[in-house]
Amino acid sequence: MSSAADGCVLVIFGASGDLTRRKLLPAVFNLIESGHLPDRFAILGVARPVIDEASFRAQMHERVAEIEGEPLDTDKWKRIEERLHYISGEFNDPALYASLAQALGDLTRRHSIPPNVLFYFAIPPDLFGTVARHLADAGLAVETGGWRRVIVEKPFGYDLESARALNAELAAGLQESQIYRIDHYLGKETVQNILAFRFANGIFEPTWNRRYVDHVQMTVAEEAGVEGRGAYYDKAGALRDMVQNHMFQLLTLVAMEPPISFRAEDVRNEKVKVLHAVQPFDDGDVRQHVVRAHYGGYTKEPNVSPSSRTETFTAMRLMIDSWRWAGVPFYLRTGKRMRRRWTEIAVQFKTAPYMLFRETPVECTNPNVLVLRIQPDEGISLSFDAKVPGPLERLATVTMNFSYAEYFKEEPSTGYETLLFDAMTGDQTLFHRMDIVEAGWQVVDPILRAWQRDTISALPVYPPNSDGPVDVDRLLERDGRRWRS
Ligand code: BG6
């Protein structure tokens, strides 16, 4: 982030919801602190509850302080508060959009803001199309004089068909260049750093392929369970909630070819090719190379069906059909209520072709592993074998480590700061393009369908605070490999 974004109004649909107080306002708060927000800026909250502006401001103050865990800096809050406005209404009522147009006119005049508007859809997905249509009908999506952009929260559809329908609904009122499909993983510094690591350094890329890489393991483990989101989660499950979006984004960044530039379309063109190259799953592959399970006690969570077969854990082996990756398995696993919170990508290299050290046969050496630690303990490490001091030719594995916290001394942000800033500056690089969303669904759809057809086999249950179900080990053992722990 280099300078302040364009002056604009941020309109948040769903302003009374959890996302606004948990992520969006704290992110705006941080952007003010870092000087990246323009002076000519206002936030307009839109939601159903009929409350006046003063009560909305008071509620937001209380909730953001709750999330920050400490009293808010008075001056900074004042800067937000004087720009924080609210209107209420029903999202399917044209009258709301007339009030919105009126409010936007008032605000841009009052705060001397250029006619740029960033609409944030922090609303349930079944309302995305409705709100987009109403914005278009009310003439609020037309870019005359200033820009109009829309940030859409996940989930983008429930499967390939519904994702296509949603994309078509959005496309009816908006240009693709106006649509910013957000994935908060792409806002994480460590995720963005994958591109810097691969393409700003000369020494890694030559080894980043099937000649040198044995396999890649990607882990997104959470300690938390469904945390009061049972109603949503029980319909989604880990495959839809984490794999189709966040994990596939990690996969594309690790596996993509170097783009010809860092312009949004060049980067996104390379990313989508990775998903198109994933070998499609048939029913046999799903049985053999995909694991699902839920944690003990999941079916007793509030708003979860007692007979639920929804997975809170899934793991799979993916193959990418490209010259770079042919024959290199990518193992993905993600779960809730795991032993610890832990997101990383481990690139395991092939072992040395033969061993000079007589005391250590080649099969006893450890392969080099490059680990991109996404969270917590953000950093990168590389392990390699070194000679143990002394007269004997003995080897031990040692690790070279880079830690963000130690080196840059910066607190990791929510990820929303970068994404809001990018949307305000018109940079779509870190947002999903329509075809990327559909390509992701194309990969997981056969798995979802196979699971749907299978209503009889028992769904494995894993103990909370564990590494997942036992079956997950088999996924790698079959290939003579083991998960990192
Ligand atoms: C969200 C999922 O997109 O990501 C949640 O819906 C999940 O289920 C969350 O807990 C994980 O995000 P993070 O940033 O904590 O890894």
Coordinates of C-alpha atoms and ligand atoms in Angstrom, one line a residue:
M1 CA 0.0 0.0 0.0
S2 CA 1.6 3.2 -1.1
S3 CA -0.7 6.2 -0.8
A4 CA -4.2 7.1 0.1
A5 CA -7.1 5.6 -1.9
D6 CA -9.5 7.6 -4.0
G7 CA -12.1 9.6 -2.1
C8 CA -15.3 7.6 -2.0
V9 CA -18.3 6.5 0.0
L10 CA -18.2 3.0 1.4
V11 CA -21.8 1.7 1.4
I12 CA -22.1 -1.4 3.6
F13 CA -25.2 -3.5 3.0
G14 CA -25.7 -5.6 6.1
A15 CA -24.2 -3.0 8.4
S16 CA -25.8 -4.4 11.5
G17 CA -24.2 -7.8 11.0
D18 CA -21.2 -9.5 12.5
L19 CA -18.8 -8.8 9.6
T20 CA -19.1 -5.0 9.9
R21 CA -18.2 -4.9 13.5
R22 CA -15.7 -7.7 13.5
K23 CA -13.7 -7.0 10.4
L24 CA -14.8 -4.0 8.3
L25 CA -14.9 -1.2 10.9
P26 CA -11.7 -2.4 12.6
A27 CA -10.1 -2.5 9.1
V28 CA -11.2 1.1 8.4
F29 CA -9.9 2.0 11.8
N30 CA -6.5 0.5 10.9
L31 CA -6.5 2.2 7.5
I32 CA -7.1 5.6 9.1
E33 CA -4.2 4.8 11.4
S34 CA -1.8 4.0 8.6
G35 CA -2.9 7.0 6.6
H36 CA -4.3 5.1 3.7
L37 CA -7.8 6.4 3.9
P38 CA -8.6 9.5 1.9
D39 CA -9.9 12.5 3.9
R40 CA -12.8 12.7 1.5
F41 CA -14.4 9.5 2.7
A42 CA -17.7 8.4 4.4
I43 CA -19.3 5.2 5.4
L44 CA -23.0 4.6 4.9
G45 CA -24.4 1.6 6.7
V46 CA -27.5 0.0 5.2
A47 CA -29.5 -2.6 7.1
R48 CA -33.0 -3.6 8.2
P49 CA -33.2 -2.4 11.8
V50 CA -35.0 0.9 12.1
I51 CA -32.7 2.9 14.3
D52 CA -31.4 6.5 14.0
E53 CA -27.9 7.5 13.1
A54 CA -26.9 8.4 16.6
S55 CA -27.9 5.0 17.9
F56 CA -26.1 3.3 15.0
R57 CA -22.9 5.2 15.8
A58 CA -23.2 4.4 19.5
Q59 CA -23.8 0.7 18.7
M60 CA -20.8 0.5 16.4
H61 CA -18.5 2.3 18.9
E62 CA -19.4 -0.3 21.6
R63 CA -19.0 -3.3 19.3
V64 CA -15.8 -2.2 17.7
A65 CA -14.3 -1.6 21.2
E66 CA -15.5 -5.0 22.2
I67 CA -13.6 -6.6 19.2
E68 CA -10.5 -4.5 19.7
G69 CA -10.6 -5.6 23.4
E70 CA -9.7 -2.1 24.6
P71 CA -11.2 1.4 24.7
L72 CA -10.9 3.1 21.3
D73 CA -8.6 6.0 20.6
T74 CA -11.0 8.9 21.0
D75 CA -9.5 11.0 18.2
K76 CA -9.5 8.2 15.7
W77 CA -13.0 7.1 16.6
K78 CA -14.1 10.7 16.1
R79 CA -12.7 10.7 12.6
I80 CA -14.7 7.5 11.8
E81 CA -17.8 8.6 13.7
E82 CA -18.2 11.9 11.9
R83 CA -18.2 10.0 8.6
L84 CA -20.4 7.2 9.7
H85 CA -24.0 7.3 8.5
Y86 CA -26.9 5.0 8.4
I87 CA -30.2 4.3 6.6
S88 CA -32.6 1.4 7.1
G89 CA -34.8 -0.5 4.7
E90 CA -35.7 -3.8 3.1
F91 CA -33.2 -4.9 0.5
N92 CA -36.0 -5.9 -2.0
D93 CA -37.8 -2.6 -1.7
P94 CA -37.1 0.0 -4.4
A95 CA -37.8 2.7 -1.9
L96 CA -34.6 1.8 -0.1
Y97 CA -32.6 2.5 -3.3
A98 CA -34.3 5.9 -3.7
S99 CA -33.3 6.8 -0.1
L100 CA -29.8 5.5 -0.9
A101 CA -29.4 7.7 -4.0
Q102 CA -30.6 10.7 -1.9
A103 CA -28.2 9.9 1.0
L104 CA -25.3 9.5 -1.4
G105 CA -26.0 12.9 -2.9
D106 CA -26.2 14.5 0.5
L107 CA -23.0 12.8 1.8
T108 CA -20.9 13.6 -1.3
R109 CA -21.9 17.2 -1.0
R110 CA -21.5 17.4 2.8
H111 CA -18.0 15.8 2.8
S112 CA -16.9 17.0 -0.6
I113 CA -16.5 13.5 -1.8
P114 CA -16.0 12.7 -5.5
P115 CA -18.9 10.5 -6.9
N116 CA -17.1 7.2 -6.3
V117 CA -19.0 4.5 -4.4
L118 CA -17.8 1.2 -3.1
F119 CA -20.8 -1.1 -2.2
Y120 CA -20.0 -3.9 0.2
F121 CA -22.4 -6.8 0.2
A122 CA -22.0 -8.1 3.8
I123 CA -25.4 -9.9 3.4
P124 CA -26.6 -13.5 2.9
P125 CA -25.7 -14.8 -0.6
D126 CA -29.3 -15.2 -1.6
L127 CA -29.6 -11.4 -1.5
F128 CA -26.5 -10.6 -3.7
G129 CA -28.5 -10.8 -7.0
T130 CA -31.4 -8.8 -5.6
V131 CA -29.3 -6.0 -4.3
A132 CA -27.2 -5.9 -7.5
R133 CA -30.4 -5.7 -9.6
H134 CA -31.9 -2.9 -7.5
L135 CA -28.7 -0.9 -7.7
A136 CA -28.6 -1.2 -11.5
D137 CA -32.4 -0.4 -11.8
A138 CA -31.9 2.7 -9.6
G139 CA -29.1 3.8 -11.8
L140 CA -26.6 3.5 -8.9
A141 CA -24.2 1.2 -10.8
V142 CA -23.6 3.6 -13.7
E143 CA -20.1 5.0 -13.8
T144 CA -20.7 8.6 -14.9
G145 CA -18.1 10.9 -13.5
G146 CA -16.9 8.5 -10.8
W147 CA -16.5 4.8 -10.3
R148 CA -19.0 2.3 -8.8
R149 CA -17.6 -1.0 -7.5
V150 CA -19.1 -3.9 -5.5
I151 CA -17.4 -6.1 -3.1
V152 CA -19.2 -9.5 -2.8
E153 CA -18.6 -11.7 0.3
K154 CA -18.3 -15.5 0.0
P155 CA -19.9 -17.9 -0.5
F156 CA -20.1 -17.5 -4.2
G157 CA -22.6 -20.2 -4.8
Y158 CA -23.2 -23.6 -3.4
D159 CA -22.0 -25.6 -6.4
L160 CA -21.1 -25.0 -10.0
E161 CA -24.6 -24.4 -11.1
S162 CA -25.6 -21.9 -8.4
A163 CA -22.2 -20.1 -8.9
R164 CA -23.0 -19.7 -12.6
A165 CA -26.5 -18.5 -11.8
L166 CA -25.1 -16.0 -9.2
N167 CA -22.4 -14.7 -11.7
A168 CA -25.2 -14.3 -14.3
E169 CA -27.3 -12.3 -11.8
L170 CA -24.4 -10.0 -11.0
A171 CA -23.5 -9.7 -14.6
A172 CA -27.0 -8.5 -15.4
G173 CA -26.4 -5.2 -13.6
L174 CA -22.7 -4.9 -13.3
Q175 CA -19.6 -5.2 -15.5
E176 CA -17.0 -7.8 -14.4
S177 CA -14.6 -4.9 -13.8
Q178 CA -16.9 -3.5 -11.2
I179 CA -17.2 -6.8 -9.2
Y180 CA -14.7 -7.6 -6.4
R181 CA -15.3 -11.1 -5.1
I182 CA -13.5 -11.1 -1.8
D183 CA -11.5 -13.9 -0.2
H184 CA -9.9 -12.7 3.0
Y185 CA -7.1 -15.2 2.6
L186 CA -5.8 -13.1 -0.3
G187 CA -5.6 -10.2 2.1
K188 CA -3.2 -12.0 4.4
E189 CA 0.4 -10.7 4.0
T190 CA 1.8 -14.2 4.1
V191 CA -0.4 -15.3 1.2
Q192 CA 0.5 -12.3 -0.9
N193 CA 4.1 -13.0 0.0
I194 CA 3.9 -16.4 -1.9
L195 CA 4.2 -14.4 -5.2
A196 CA 7.0 -12.2 -3.9
F197 CA 8.9 -15.3 -2.6
R198 CA 8.5 -17.1 -5.9
F199 CA 8.9 -14.3 -8.4
A200 CA 11.2 -11.8 -6.7
N201 CA 13.9 -14.3 -6.0
G202 CA 16.1 -16.0 -8.5
I203 CA 17.0 -19.2 -6.7
F204 CA 13.7 -20.9 -6.0
E205 CA 11.8 -20.8 -9.3
P206 CA 14.3 -23.1 -11.1
T207 CA 13.6 -25.8 -8.6
W208 CA 9.9 -25.2 -8.4
N209 CA 8.8 -28.1 -10.6
R210 CA 8.5 -31.9 -11.0
R211 CA 12.2 -32.3 -11.4
Y212 CA 12.9 -31.3 -7.9
V213 CA 9.7 -31.2 -5.9
D214 CA 8.5 -34.6 -4.5
H215 CA 5.1 -33.3 -3.3
V216 CA 3.3 -30.4 -1.6
Q217 CA 1.3 -30.5 1.6
M218 CA -1.2 -27.8 2.4
T219 CA -2.8 -27.6 5.8
V220 CA -5.4 -25.3 7.2
A221 CA -6.2 -26.4 10.7
E222 CA -8.4 -24.5 13.1
E223 CA -8.9 -25.1 16.8
A224 CA -12.3 -23.5 16.8
G225 CA -15.5 -25.4 16.0
V226 CA -18.5 -24.0 14.2
E227 CA -18.9 -21.3 16.8
G228 CA -22.5 -20.4 16.6
R229 CA -22.6 -20.6 12.8
G230 CA -24.2 -24.1 12.8
A231 CA -27.1 -23.1 10.5
Y232 CA -24.7 -21.9 7.7
Y233 CA -22.0 -24.4 8.3
D234 CA -24.2 -27.5 8.3
K235 CA -25.3 -26.7 4.8
A236 CA -21.8 -25.9 3.6
G237 CA -19.2 -28.1 5.2
A238 CA -15.4 -27.9 5.0
L239 CA -15.1 -28.5 1.2
R240 CA -17.3 -25.6 0.3
D241 CA -16.3 -23.4 3.3
M242 CA -12.5 -23.7 3.0
V243 CA -11.3 -25.7 0.0
Q244 CA -13.2 -24.4 -3.0
N245 CA -12.1 -20.8 -2.1
H246 CA -9.3 -20.2 0.4
M247 CA -7.3 -23.4 -0.2
F248 CA -7.6 -23.3 -3.9
Q249 CA -6.3 -19.7 -3.8
L250 CA -3.2 -21.0 -2.0
L251 CA -2.9 -23.8 -4.5
T252 CA -3.0 -21.4 -7.5
L253 CA -0.4 -19.1 -6.0
V254 CA 1.9 -22.0 -5.3
A255 CA 1.4 -23.8 -8.6
M256 CA 0.9 -21.0 -11.2
E257 CA 3.3 -20.1 -13.9
P258 CA 5.0 -16.7 -13.6
P259 CA 2.6 -14.1 -15.0
I260 CA 3.8 -11.7 -17.7
S261 CA 3.1 -8.8 -15.3
F262 CA 1.5 -8.2 -11.9
R263 CA -1.5 -6.6 -13.5
A264 CA -4.8 -8.1 -12.3
E265 CA -5.7 -9.9 -15.5
D266 CA -2.2 -11.3 -16.1
V267 CA -2.1 -12.8 -12.6
R268 CA -5.6 -14.1 -12.7
N269 CA -5.1 -15.6 -16.1
E270 CA -2.3 -17.8 -14.7
K271 CA -4.2 -18.7 -11.6
V272 CA -7.3 -20.0 -13.4
K273 CA -5.1 -22.2 -15.6
V274 CA -4.0 -24.1 -12.5
L275 CA -7.6 -24.9 -11.6
H276 CA -8.4 -25.9 -15.1
A277 CA -5.4 -28.3 -15.0
V278 CA -6.5 -30.2 -11.9
Q279 CA -7.2 -33.8 -12.8
P280 CA -11.0 -34.3 -12.6
F281 CA -12.2 -36.7 -9.9
D282 CA -14.4 -39.6 -10.7
D283 CA -16.3 -41.7 -8.1
G284 CA -13.3 -44.0 -7.7
D285 CA -10.9 -41.1 -7.1
V286 CA -13.2 -39.7 -4.6
R287 CA -13.3 -42.9 -2.6
Q288 CA -9.6 -43.3 -2.8
H289 CA -8.2 -39.8 -2.7
V290 CA -10.7 -37.8 -0.7
V291 CA -11.4 -38.1 3.0
R292 CA -14.2 -36.5 5.0
A293 CA -15.2 -36.6 8.7
H294 CA -16.6 -34.5 11.4
Y295 CA -15.5 -33.9 14.9
G296 CA -17.1 -35.7 17.9
G297 CA -19.9 -33.6 19.2
Y298 CA -20.5 -31.7 16.0
T299 CA -24.1 -33.0 15.6
K300 CA -24.9 -31.6 19.0
E301 CA -23.8 -28.1 18.1
P302 CA -26.7 -25.5 18.0
N303 CA -28.5 -25.4 14.6
V304 CA -26.8 -28.6 13.4
S305 CA -28.9 -31.5 12.4
P306 CA -28.5 -34.4 14.8
S307 CA -28.3 -36.7 11.8
S308 CA -25.9 -34.4 9.9
R309 CA -23.4 -35.9 7.5
T310 CA -21.7 -32.6 6.9
E311 CA -17.9 -32.8 7.1
T312 CA -15.9 -30.5 9.3
F313 CA -12.7 -32.1 8.0
T314 CA -11.6 -33.0 4.5
A315 CA -8.4 -34.0 2.9
M316 CA -7.6 -34.9 -0.7
R317 CA -4.8 -35.7 -3.1
L318 CA -4.9 -33.5 -6.2
M319 CA -2.8 -33.9 -9.4
I320 CA -2.2 -31.0 -11.7
D321 CA -1.8 -31.9 -15.4
S322 CA 0.9 -29.5 -16.6
W323 CA 4.5 -29.8 -17.7
R324 CA 5.6 -28.2 -14.4
W325 CA 3.6 -30.5 -12.1
A326 CA 2.8 -33.8 -13.8
G327 CA 3.2 -36.6 -11.3
V328 CA 3.6 -34.3 -8.2
P329 CA 0.8 -34.8 -5.7
F330 CA -0.7 -31.9 -3.9
Y331 CA -2.2 -33.0 -0.6
L332 CA -4.7 -30.7 1.0
R333 CA -6.3 -31.0 4.5
T334 CA -8.4 -28.7 6.5
G335 CA -10.5 -29.2 9.6
K336 CA -12.2 -27.5 12.6
R337 CA -11.5 -28.5 16.2
M338 CA -8.1 -29.7 15.4
R339 CA -5.1 -30.0 17.8
R340 CA -3.9 -26.5 17.0
R341 CA -4.5 -23.5 14.7
W342 CA -2.0 -24.0 11.9
T343 CA -2.0 -22.9 8.2
E344 CA 1.1 -23.8 6.1
I345 CA 2.3 -24.9 2.7
A346 CA 5.1 -27.4 2.8
V347 CA 7.0 -28.0 -0.4
Q348 CA 9.0 -31.2 0.0
F349 CA 11.9 -31.7 -2.4
K350 CA 13.3 -35.0 -3.7
T351 CA 16.1 -36.6 -1.7
A352 CA 19.7 -36.6 -3.0
P353 CA 20.2 -39.2 -5.7
Y354 CA 22.8 -41.1 -3.7
M355 CA 24.6 -40.8 -0.4
L356 CA 28.2 -40.1 0.0
F357 CA 28.0 -40.3 3.8
R358 CA 28.6 -43.9 4.6
E359 CA 27.1 -43.7 8.1
T360 CA 23.8 -42.4 6.7
P361 CA 22.1 -44.4 3.9
V362 CA 20.1 -42.3 1.5
E363 CA 16.8 -43.5 2.8
C364 CA 17.7 -42.3 6.2
T365 CA 18.3 -38.7 5.1
N366 CA 15.6 -36.2 5.4
P367 CA 14.3 -34.4 2.4
N368 CA 14.6 -30.6 2.2
V369 CA 11.3 -29.0 3.1
L370 CA 10.4 -25.4 2.4
V371 CA 7.6 -24.3 4.6
L372 CA 5.5 -21.2 4.0
R373 CA 3.9 -20.6 7.3
I374 CA 0.7 -18.6 6.7
Q375 CA -0.5 -18.4 10.3
P376 CA 0.1 -18.1 13.2
D377 CA 3.8 -17.7 13.6
E378 CA 4.0 -16.3 10.1
G379 CA 7.3 -17.0 8.3
I380 CA 9.3 -19.2 6.0
S381 CA 11.6 -22.0 6.9
L382 CA 13.9 -24.3 4.9
S383 CA 15.2 -27.6 6.4
F384 CA 18.3 -29.3 5.2
D385 CA 20.8 -31.9 6.5
A386 CA 24.0 -30.8 8.1
K387 CA 27.0 -32.6 9.4
V388 CA 26.9 -33.2 13.2
P389 CA 30.2 -31.9 14.6
G390 CA 32.7 -34.6 15.5
P391 CA 34.9 -37.2 13.8
L392 CA 32.0 -39.3 12.6
E393 CA 30.2 -38.6 9.4
R394 CA 26.8 -38.2 10.9
L395 CA 24.0 -36.0 9.6
A396 CA 21.1 -34.1 11.3
T397 CA 18.3 -32.0 9.9
V398 CA 18.6 -28.3 10.7
T399 CA 16.2 -25.5 9.9
M400 CA 16.8 -22.0 8.5
N401 CA 14.0 -19.7 9.7
F402 CA 12.5 -16.3 8.8
S403 CA 9.9 -14.9 11.1
Y404 CA 7.7 -12.0 10.1
A405 CA 7.2 -10.8 13.6
E406 CA 10.9 -10.8 14.4
Y407 CA 12.0 -9.3 11.1
F408 CA 9.3 -6.7 10.3
K409 CA 8.0 -6.2 13.8
E410 CA 4.4 -5.7 12.5
E411 CA 1.2 -7.1 13.9
P412 CA -0.6 -9.2 11.3
S413 CA -3.6 -7.3 10.1
T414 CA -7.2 -8.6 9.5
G415 CA -6.5 -8.9 5.8
Y416 CA -9.5 -6.7 5.1
E417 CA -7.3 -3.5 5.1
T418 CA -5.4 -4.5 2.0
L419 CA -8.6 -5.7 0.2
L420 CA -10.6 -2.6 1.0
F421 CA -7.7 -0.4 -0.1
D422 CA -7.3 -2.3 -3.3
A423 CA -11.0 -2.1 -4.1
M424 CA -10.8 1.7 -3.5
T425 CA -7.8 2.0 -5.8
G426 CA -9.4 -0.3 -8.5
D427 CA -6.9 -3.2 -8.2
Q428 CA -8.7 -6.5 -8.8
T429 CA -5.5 -8.7 -8.5
L430 CA -6.5 -10.1 -5.1
F431 CA -10.1 -10.7 -5.9
H432 CA -11.7 -13.7 -7.6
R433 CA -12.7 -13.4 -11.2
M434 CA -15.9 -15.1 -12.4
D435 CA -14.0 -17.9 -14.2
I436 CA -11.8 -18.6 -11.2
V437 CA -14.9 -19.2 -9.0
E438 CA -16.4 -21.5 -11.6
A439 CA -13.1 -23.4 -12.1
G440 CA -12.9 -24.0 -8.4
W441 CA -16.5 -25.4 -8.3
Q442 CA -15.7 -27.5 -11.4
V443 CA -13.0 -29.3 -9.3
V444 CA -15.1 -29.9 -6.2
D445 CA -18.5 -30.6 -7.8
P446 CA -17.8 -34.2 -8.6
I447 CA -16.7 -34.7 -5.0
L448 CA -19.9 -33.1 -3.7
R449 CA -22.0 -35.2 -6.0
A450 CA -20.3 -38.4 -5.0
W451 CA -20.8 -37.6 -1.4
Q452 CA -24.4 -36.8 -2.0
R453 CA -25.0 -40.1 -3.7
D454 CA -23.4 -42.0 -0.8
T455 CA -25.9 -41.9 1.9
I456 CA -25.0 -45.2 3.6
S457 CA -21.3 -45.4 4.4
A458 CA -20.6 -44.2 8.0
L459 CA -19.1 -40.7 8.2
P460 CA -15.9 -41.0 10.3
V461 CA -15.8 -39.1 13.5
Y462 CA -12.5 -37.7 14.9
P463 CA -11.8 -36.7 18.4
P464 CA -11.8 -32.9 19.0
N465 CA -8.3 -31.5 19.5
S466 CA -6.8 -34.2 17.3
D467 CA -5.1 -34.3 13.8
G468 CA -8.3 -35.5 12.2
P469 CA -9.6 -39.0 11.3
V470 CA -7.2 -42.0 10.9
D471 CA -8.1 -42.3 7.3
V472 CA -6.3 -39.1 6.5
D473 CA -2.9 -40.9 7.2
R474 CA -3.8 -43.6 4.6
L475 CA -4.1 -40.9 1.9
L476 CA -0.3 -40.4 2.1
E477 CA 0.8 -43.8 3.4
R478 CA -0.5 -45.3 0.2
D479 CA 2.0 -43.1 -1.6
G480 CA 4.8 -44.0 0.8
R481 CA 4.6 -40.5 2.5
R482 CA 3.6 -39.0 5.8
W483 CA 1.9 -35.8 6.9
R484 CA 3.9 -33.2 8.7
S485 CA 2.9 -32.7 12.2
Ligands
BG6_1 C1 -14.0 -18.3 6.8 C2 -14.8 -19.6 7.0 O1 -14.1 -18.0 5.4 O2 -12.6 -18.5 7.1 C3 -14.7 -20.0 8.5 O3 -16.1 -19.4 6.7 C4 -13.2 -20.1 8.9 O4 -15.3 -21.2 8.7 C5 -12.4 -18.8 8.5 O5 -13.2 -20.3 10.3 C6 -11.0 -19.0 8.7 O6 -10.3 -17.8 8.6 P1 -8.9 -17.5 9.3 O7 -8.5 -16.2 8.7 O8 -9.2 -17.5 10.7 O9 -8.0 -18.7 8.9

